[in-house]
XYZ file of C-alpha atoms in Angstrom:
406
model
C -150.985 -124.418 -124.259
C -151.802 -128.064 -125.051
C -153.887 -130.275 -122.776
C -150.767 -132.307 -121.918
C -148.823 -129.183 -120.960
C -151.707 -127.927 -118.829
C -151.939 -131.300 -117.060
C -148.174 -131.313 -116.440
C -148.495 -127.915 -114.750
C -151.586 -128.774 -112.720
C -151.136 -128.154 -108.980
C -151.470 -131.870 -108.240
C -148.704 -132.939 -110.654
C -146.412 -130.130 -109.515
C -146.898 -131.062 -105.862
C -146.441 -134.811 -106.464
C -143.195 -134.450 -108.424
C -141.842 -131.770 -106.107
C -142.630 -133.910 -103.081
C -140.879 -136.894 -104.667
C -137.726 -134.776 -105.098
C -137.944 -133.541 -101.512
C -138.324 -137.091 -100.187
C -135.438 -138.450 -102.255
C -132.982 -135.701 -101.341
C -133.849 -135.442 -97.655
C -133.875 -139.201 -97.035
C -130.161 -140.141 -97.289
C -128.917 -137.219 -95.182
C -131.398 -138.130 -92.440
C -129.596 -141.460 -92.093
C -126.267 -139.801 -91.215
C -126.601 -140.822 -87.571
C -126.784 -144.478 -88.634
C -123.630 -144.084 -90.722
C -121.542 -142.184 -88.155
C -120.503 -145.189 -86.065
C -119.918 -147.676 -88.954
C -117.861 -145.176 -90.959
C -115.840 -144.141 -87.902
C -115.214 -147.749 -86.851
C -114.228 -148.930 -90.339
C -111.571 -146.207 -90.638
C -110.526 -146.083 -86.979
C -111.668 -142.457 -86.658
C -113.189 -140.623 -83.713
C -116.764 -139.449 -84.009
C -115.571 -135.922 -84.642
C -114.183 -136.790 -88.115
C -117.406 -137.825 -89.851
C -119.246 -135.268 -87.740
C -117.036 -132.630 -89.380
C -117.892 -133.982 -92.850
C -121.576 -133.761 -92.018
C -121.054 -130.273 -90.559
C -119.307 -129.136 -93.760
C -122.186 -130.605 -95.751
C -124.729 -128.604 -93.792
C -122.716 -125.396 -93.973
C -122.110 -125.587 -97.723
C -125.753 -126.487 -98.271
C -126.536 -123.157 -96.627
C -123.772 -121.247 -98.445
C -124.910 -122.484 -101.836
C -128.635 -122.085 -101.188
C -128.984 -118.323 -101.877
C -126.955 -118.624 -105.095
C -128.896 -121.667 -106.269
C -132.075 -119.794 -105.371
C -131.015 -116.712 -107.337
C -130.275 -118.842 -110.421
C -133.595 -120.664 -110.029
C -135.460 -117.353 -109.681
C -133.752 -115.996 -112.795
C -133.676 -119.019 -115.107
C -136.051 -121.542 -113.554
C -135.632 -124.387 -111.067
C -135.302 -127.306 -113.500
C -131.607 -127.062 -114.392
C -130.643 -126.175 -110.835
C -132.446 -129.261 -109.513
C -130.820 -131.488 -112.129
C -127.280 -130.281 -111.408
C -127.903 -130.531 -107.667
C -129.163 -134.106 -108.009
C -126.099 -135.129 -110.014
C -123.688 -133.552 -107.504
C -125.538 -135.282 -104.667
C -125.279 -138.646 -106.446
C -121.571 -138.115 -107.132
C -120.848 -137.319 -103.490
C -122.628 -140.456 -102.292
C -120.909 -142.616 -104.916
C -117.451 -141.374 -103.842
C -117.956 -141.920 -100.112
C -116.909 -145.624 -100.115
C -113.630 -144.655 -101.773
C -112.884 -141.835 -99.301
C -110.335 -143.549 -97.092
C -108.905 -140.466 -95.362
C -110.639 -137.570 -93.604
C -109.960 -135.003 -96.349
C -111.483 -137.226 -99.007
C -114.528 -137.851 -96.809
C -114.879 -134.127 -96.189
C -114.898 -133.611 -99.971
C -117.384 -136.345 -100.887
C -119.764 -136.347 -97.910
C -119.171 -132.676 -97.165
C -118.475 -130.552 -100.231
C -120.195 -132.482 -103.030
C -123.307 -133.488 -101.106
C -123.515 -130.057 -99.481
C -123.546 -128.215 -102.800
C -125.790 -130.932 -104.246
C -128.348 -130.313 -101.519
C -128.212 -126.560 -102.132
C -129.469 -127.216 -105.651
C -131.804 -130.166 -105.131
C -133.339 -129.927 -101.664
C -136.860 -129.144 -100.534
C -135.900 -125.446 -100.367
C -135.755 -125.311 -104.182
C -138.984 -127.283 -104.333
C -140.721 -124.825 -102.003
C -139.478 -121.907 -104.096
C -140.864 -123.556 -107.237
C -144.176 -124.171 -105.452
C -144.352 -120.478 -104.588
C -144.209 -119.600 -108.291
C -146.228 -122.439 -109.822
C -149.061 -122.883 -107.336
C -152.032 -120.513 -107.128
C -152.515 -118.531 -103.916
C -155.090 -120.931 -102.495
C -152.657 -123.867 -102.890
C -149.501 -122.125 -101.692
C -149.527 -122.591 -97.893
C -150.655 -126.194 -98.092
C -148.129 -126.766 -100.881
C -145.363 -125.532 -98.572
C -146.664 -127.976 -95.961
C -146.707 -130.897 -98.403
C -143.219 -130.071 -99.677
C -141.903 -130.047 -96.125
C -143.820 -133.180 -95.149
C -142.362 -135.001 -98.139
C -138.880 -134.552 -96.716
C -140.162 -136.119 -93.525
C -141.638 -139.017 -95.469
C -138.210 -139.517 -97.027
C -136.718 -139.656 -93.549
C -139.344 -142.174 -92.429
C -138.658 -144.430 -95.427
C -134.900 -144.052 -95.747
C -133.976 -144.431 -92.076
C -135.147 -148.041 -91.545
C -134.103 -148.792 -95.129
C -130.597 -147.543 -94.349
C -130.534 -149.438 -91.059
C -131.381 -152.695 -92.848
C -128.875 -152.072 -95.651
C -126.058 -151.224 -93.240
C -126.771 -154.302 -91.109
C -126.896 -156.680 -94.082
C -124.589 -155.188 -96.707
C -122.429 -152.550 -94.978
C -122.381 -148.781 -95.166
C -120.491 -148.736 -98.478
C -123.247 -150.561 -100.378
C -125.854 -148.438 -98.608
C -124.539 -145.125 -99.931
C -124.114 -146.581 -103.443
C -127.793 -147.558 -103.474
C -128.655 -144.036 -102.341
C -126.481 -142.594 -105.141
C -128.437 -144.544 -107.752
C -131.768 -143.372 -106.327
C -130.618 -139.757 -106.439
C -130.494 -139.883 -110.238
C -134.310 -139.930 -110.239
C -134.223 -136.221 -109.403
C -133.304 -135.432 -113.023
C -136.543 -136.587 -114.704
C -138.753 -135.488 -111.802
C -137.424 -131.918 -112.068
C -139.042 -131.478 -115.485
C -142.459 -131.102 -113.840
C -141.289 -127.940 -112.047
C -140.620 -125.941 -115.198
C -142.201 -122.509 -114.796
C -143.998 -120.677 -117.620
C -142.031 -117.733 -118.993
C -144.264 -115.097 -117.477
C -144.501 -116.578 -113.999
C -142.418 -115.433 -111.082
C -143.687 -111.919 -110.410
C -145.866 -111.152 -107.458
C -147.604 -107.830 -107.742
C -147.212 -105.160 -110.425
C -143.934 -103.812 -109.065
C -142.232 -107.177 -108.527
C -141.269 -107.863 -112.125
C -139.219 -104.638 -112.402
C -137.151 -105.301 -109.296
C -133.551 -106.460 -109.754
C -131.752 -109.006 -107.587
C -129.632 -106.238 -106.045
C -132.738 -104.241 -105.195
C -134.449 -107.307 -103.730
C -131.468 -108.006 -101.466
C -131.190 -104.376 -100.385
C -134.879 -104.300 -99.532
C -134.725 -107.557 -97.576
C -131.640 -106.635 -95.571
C -133.219 -103.278 -94.679
C -136.283 -105.030 -93.227
C -135.945 -105.741 -89.462
C -138.505 -108.567 -89.538
C -136.395 -110.394 -92.125
C -133.358 -110.232 -89.841
C -135.401 -111.588 -86.922
C -136.475 -114.489 -89.107
C -132.853 -115.139 -90.119
C -131.635 -115.102 -86.498
C -134.392 -117.362 -85.222
C -133.904 -119.992 -87.932
C -130.363 -120.705 -86.655
C -131.882 -122.748 -83.828
C -133.909 -124.962 -86.138
C -130.772 -126.028 -87.992
C -128.849 -126.629 -84.761
C -131.562 -128.954 -83.461
C -132.085 -130.904 -86.671
C -128.437 -131.573 -87.439
C -127.444 -132.437 -83.879
C -130.301 -134.883 -83.396
C -129.894 -136.441 -86.851
C -126.168 -137.089 -86.444
C -125.794 -137.715 -82.720
C -129.050 -139.124 -81.336
C -128.345 -142.746 -82.436
C -124.866 -142.848 -80.834
C -126.232 -141.000 -77.777
C -128.802 -143.749 -77.293
C -126.156 -146.439 -77.762
C -124.079 -144.762 -75.035
C -127.140 -145.009 -72.778
C -127.369 -148.763 -73.374
C -130.184 -148.609 -75.939
C -130.086 -151.079 -78.852
C -128.983 -149.542 -82.191
C -132.272 -150.533 -83.813
C -134.125 -148.233 -81.412
C -132.059 -145.315 -82.676
C -133.079 -146.138 -86.229
C -136.745 -146.394 -85.316
C -136.549 -143.171 -83.305
C -135.310 -141.327 -86.392
C -137.994 -143.032 -88.451
C -140.667 -141.861 -86.008
C -139.317 -138.330 -86.304
C -139.918 -138.535 -90.042
C -143.356 -140.140 -89.679
C -144.699 -137.672 -87.131
C -143.172 -134.759 -88.982
C -145.500 -135.516 -91.867
C -148.409 -134.621 -89.586
C -146.463 -131.738 -88.035
C -145.518 -130.193 -91.380
C -148.979 -130.557 -92.878
C -150.571 -129.192 -89.726
C -148.138 -126.291 -89.699
C -148.941 -125.560 -93.340
C -152.644 -125.379 -92.520
C -152.137 -123.301 -89.356
C -149.786 -120.907 -91.160
C -152.701 -119.893 -93.357
C -155.061 -119.343 -90.418
C -153.054 -117.695 -87.620
C -150.106 -115.294 -87.233
C -147.071 -117.163 -88.520
C -144.709 -115.545 -86.001
C -146.843 -116.854 -83.109
C -146.802 -120.333 -84.619
C -143.002 -120.194 -84.955
C -142.504 -119.061 -81.352
C -144.782 -121.815 -80.056
C -142.817 -124.437 -81.998
C -139.478 -123.282 -80.575
C -140.738 -123.091 -76.992
C -142.260 -126.567 -77.326
C -138.957 -127.959 -78.626
C -137.095 -126.620 -75.599
C -139.593 -128.150 -73.186
C -139.512 -131.516 -74.964
C -135.699 -131.695 -75.046
C -135.526 -130.833 -71.355
C -137.993 -133.598 -70.507
C -136.052 -136.097 -72.636
C -132.662 -135.530 -70.999
C -134.052 -135.259 -67.452
C -136.124 -138.448 -67.592
C -134.477 -141.904 -67.577
C -133.410 -142.944 -71.077
C -135.339 -146.061 -72.098
C -136.609 -147.432 -75.414
C -140.042 -146.045 -74.561
C -138.833 -142.519 -73.773
C -136.592 -142.570 -76.855
C -139.469 -143.472 -79.155
C -141.743 -140.955 -77.431
C -139.105 -138.265 -77.949
C -138.900 -139.207 -81.634
C -142.662 -138.844 -82.015
C -142.773 -135.543 -80.127
C -139.808 -133.878 -81.793
C -141.111 -135.169 -85.124
C -144.245 -133.056 -84.759
C -141.971 -130.022 -84.355
C -139.192 -131.092 -86.718
C -139.718 -129.244 -90.008
C -142.930 -127.535 -88.968
C -140.969 -124.265 -88.835
C -140.591 -124.190 -92.621
C -144.168 -123.412 -93.801
C -144.524 -120.339 -91.535
C -140.950 -119.222 -92.226
C -141.259 -119.433 -96.006
C -144.753 -117.983 -95.726
C -143.456 -114.910 -93.895
C -140.820 -114.345 -96.601
C -143.531 -114.545 -99.290
C -145.767 -112.200 -97.295
C -143.016 -109.619 -96.839
C -141.538 -109.580 -100.342
C -143.781 -111.515 -102.741
C -142.721 -114.596 -104.716
C -140.487 -113.121 -107.451
C -137.290 -113.741 -105.485
C -138.749 -116.121 -102.917
C -136.221 -118.909 -103.539
C -133.234 -116.593 -103.142
C -134.559 -114.678 -100.129
C -135.624 -117.868 -98.382
C -132.158 -119.169 -99.261
C -130.527 -116.482 -97.106
C -132.823 -117.389 -94.222
C -131.926 -121.018 -94.803
C -128.228 -120.132 -94.714
C -128.710 -119.204 -91.059
C -130.403 -122.573 -90.565
C -127.379 -124.334 -92.026
C -124.892 -122.338 -89.965
C -126.847 -123.652 -86.988
C -126.623 -127.136 -88.492
C -122.849 -126.829 -88.778
C -122.487 -125.930 -85.125
C -125.000 -128.568 -84.025
C -123.075 -131.385 -85.699
C -119.580 -130.053 -85.049
C -120.119 -129.174 -81.401
C -121.790 -132.528 -80.854
C -118.689 -134.381 -82.036
C -116.177 -131.962 -80.499
C -117.733 -131.767 -77.041
C -118.316 -135.505 -76.955
C -114.637 -136.165 -77.649
C -113.635 -133.526 -75.055
C -116.091 -134.437 -72.274
C -117.266 -137.958 -73.120
C -120.874 -136.773 -73.002
C -123.512 -134.967 -75.072
C -125.090 -133.304 -72.024
C -123.708 -129.810 -72.621
C -124.933 -129.763 -76.231
C -128.457 -130.731 -75.142
C -128.542 -127.761 -72.768
C -127.265 -125.440 -75.486
C -130.143 -126.678 -77.662
C -132.628 -125.784 -74.905
C -131.188 -122.286 -74.513
C -131.394 -121.688 -78.257
C -135.055 -122.775 -78.223
C -135.888 -120.046 -75.737
C -133.907 -117.462 -77.725
C -135.702 -118.222 -81.009
C -139.091 -118.349 -79.334
C -138.548 -114.780 -78.150
C -136.905 -113.475 -81.338
C -139.810 -114.431 -83.610
C -142.519 -112.665 -81.617
C -141.741 -109.060 -82.764
C -141.868 -109.958 -86.495
C -144.348 -107.785 -88.444
C -146.243 -109.855 -91.004
C -147.118 -107.269 -93.605
C -145.885 -106.662 -97.166
C -143.103 -104.132 -97.638
C -144.099 -100.670 -98.872
C -143.312 -101.580 -102.487
C -146.084 -104.184 -102.499
C -148.609 -102.369 -100.298
C -150.665 -100.873 -103.190
C -150.873 -104.305 -104.859
C -152.315 -105.861 -101.718
C-alpha cells in the first residue's frame, strides 16, 4: 500500500471525512421545525401535513437503513453513501416545487427518507466500526455522533437566517447544493478488501445467519425496543418544539437558538457518552440517559415557559440528545462483532425511526385535535421510563459464536 493510500486510511482522516458527512446530512433535517410553519403558511396547510411528510421521512429512513447497511457490509459504504447523498439532494431540490401534500410527501418524505438511510451518521458509524482499530472505535462512535450534533448547531441558525431573509424555498435549495459534498467525502471511507470480519468465525457467517443469530438474542430485542423512545423524542422535539414555543408567546428566534443549543451541547454529550461507553456498562449508561430525559421533559413542561427555560431545556436535552448512539452501537458490536455491524445496527435504528414517525405524526395530529402539545409531552415522559427499565436487563457479552475469539 502506498504512503498516500495509508494516509487516506489513517484513523484521523477517516474520522474527519466521516464526521463531515454526518454533519452535512444531519444538519438540514434538524431544521425541520423552522420550516414547518413557513411551509404550512405558504400553502395554507395545517401543521399535520408537513408533519406527515417529516414522519414519512423518518419512517423510510428506518425502513431503508437495514438494507443500506447490508449492502454497505457486503460491498462497502462508499457507493451507498454516494447514492444516499444524491437522493437527499434531489429531495431537497424538489421541495420548492411540491405544491400539494402528495408531492411534498414524496420529496420531503420519500426521497429524503431513503437518502438519509444511505448517507446518515448510521452508515458512517458502521464504516468506523470496520476501519478504525479497537482503541479508536468507541471514541470514533462518539465523534461520528457528535458531528451530527455539530451539523445541527451550524445548520439551525443558518436555516433561521436564510428563511428570514430569502424564504424557505431558497433555504432548501442551498441545502441541496451542500448535500452534493457527500459524494467526494465518501471516498475516504473505502474499506480494504479484507476488512469487515471480527473474529475468526465472523468471515464465514452469511447475512441470513447473522440475522437469525441476532433475532434469537434477547438482549438485541431489548435494545431494539428501548431505542424506539430515542426516535420519538428526537423527532417530536425537532419538528414541534419551535411552534410549541411560539404558541407559548416565545419569539421564533428563541426556537432556532434552542435547537442550536441542542446541537452544541450534544457535541459534549455524544463525546462524553463515547468515552463512558468504553469505561462502564453500556446498558447502565443507556438507562441513565433515558431516565434523565424523562425528568428533564417533566421539569420543562411543569415550569413556566420563558426564553430562559427554553434555552436551558435546549442545553439539557442536548447533553442527552444523541448520547444513546455510542452505547447502543457499542452493544451491537460487543454482541455480534463488526462484520455485519451496519446492518444489525440498522435494524435497531429502524425501531428508532418508527418512534420518530410516531413522535412527529402524533405531534401534528394531537395538536390539530386538541390545540395543544401537552399530551404528547406526557407520552414522551412515559416512554422515557419504559426505555430506562428495558435496557437494564441487557447482557453485554459476545454471542457463543464469538466467545472463543474473545
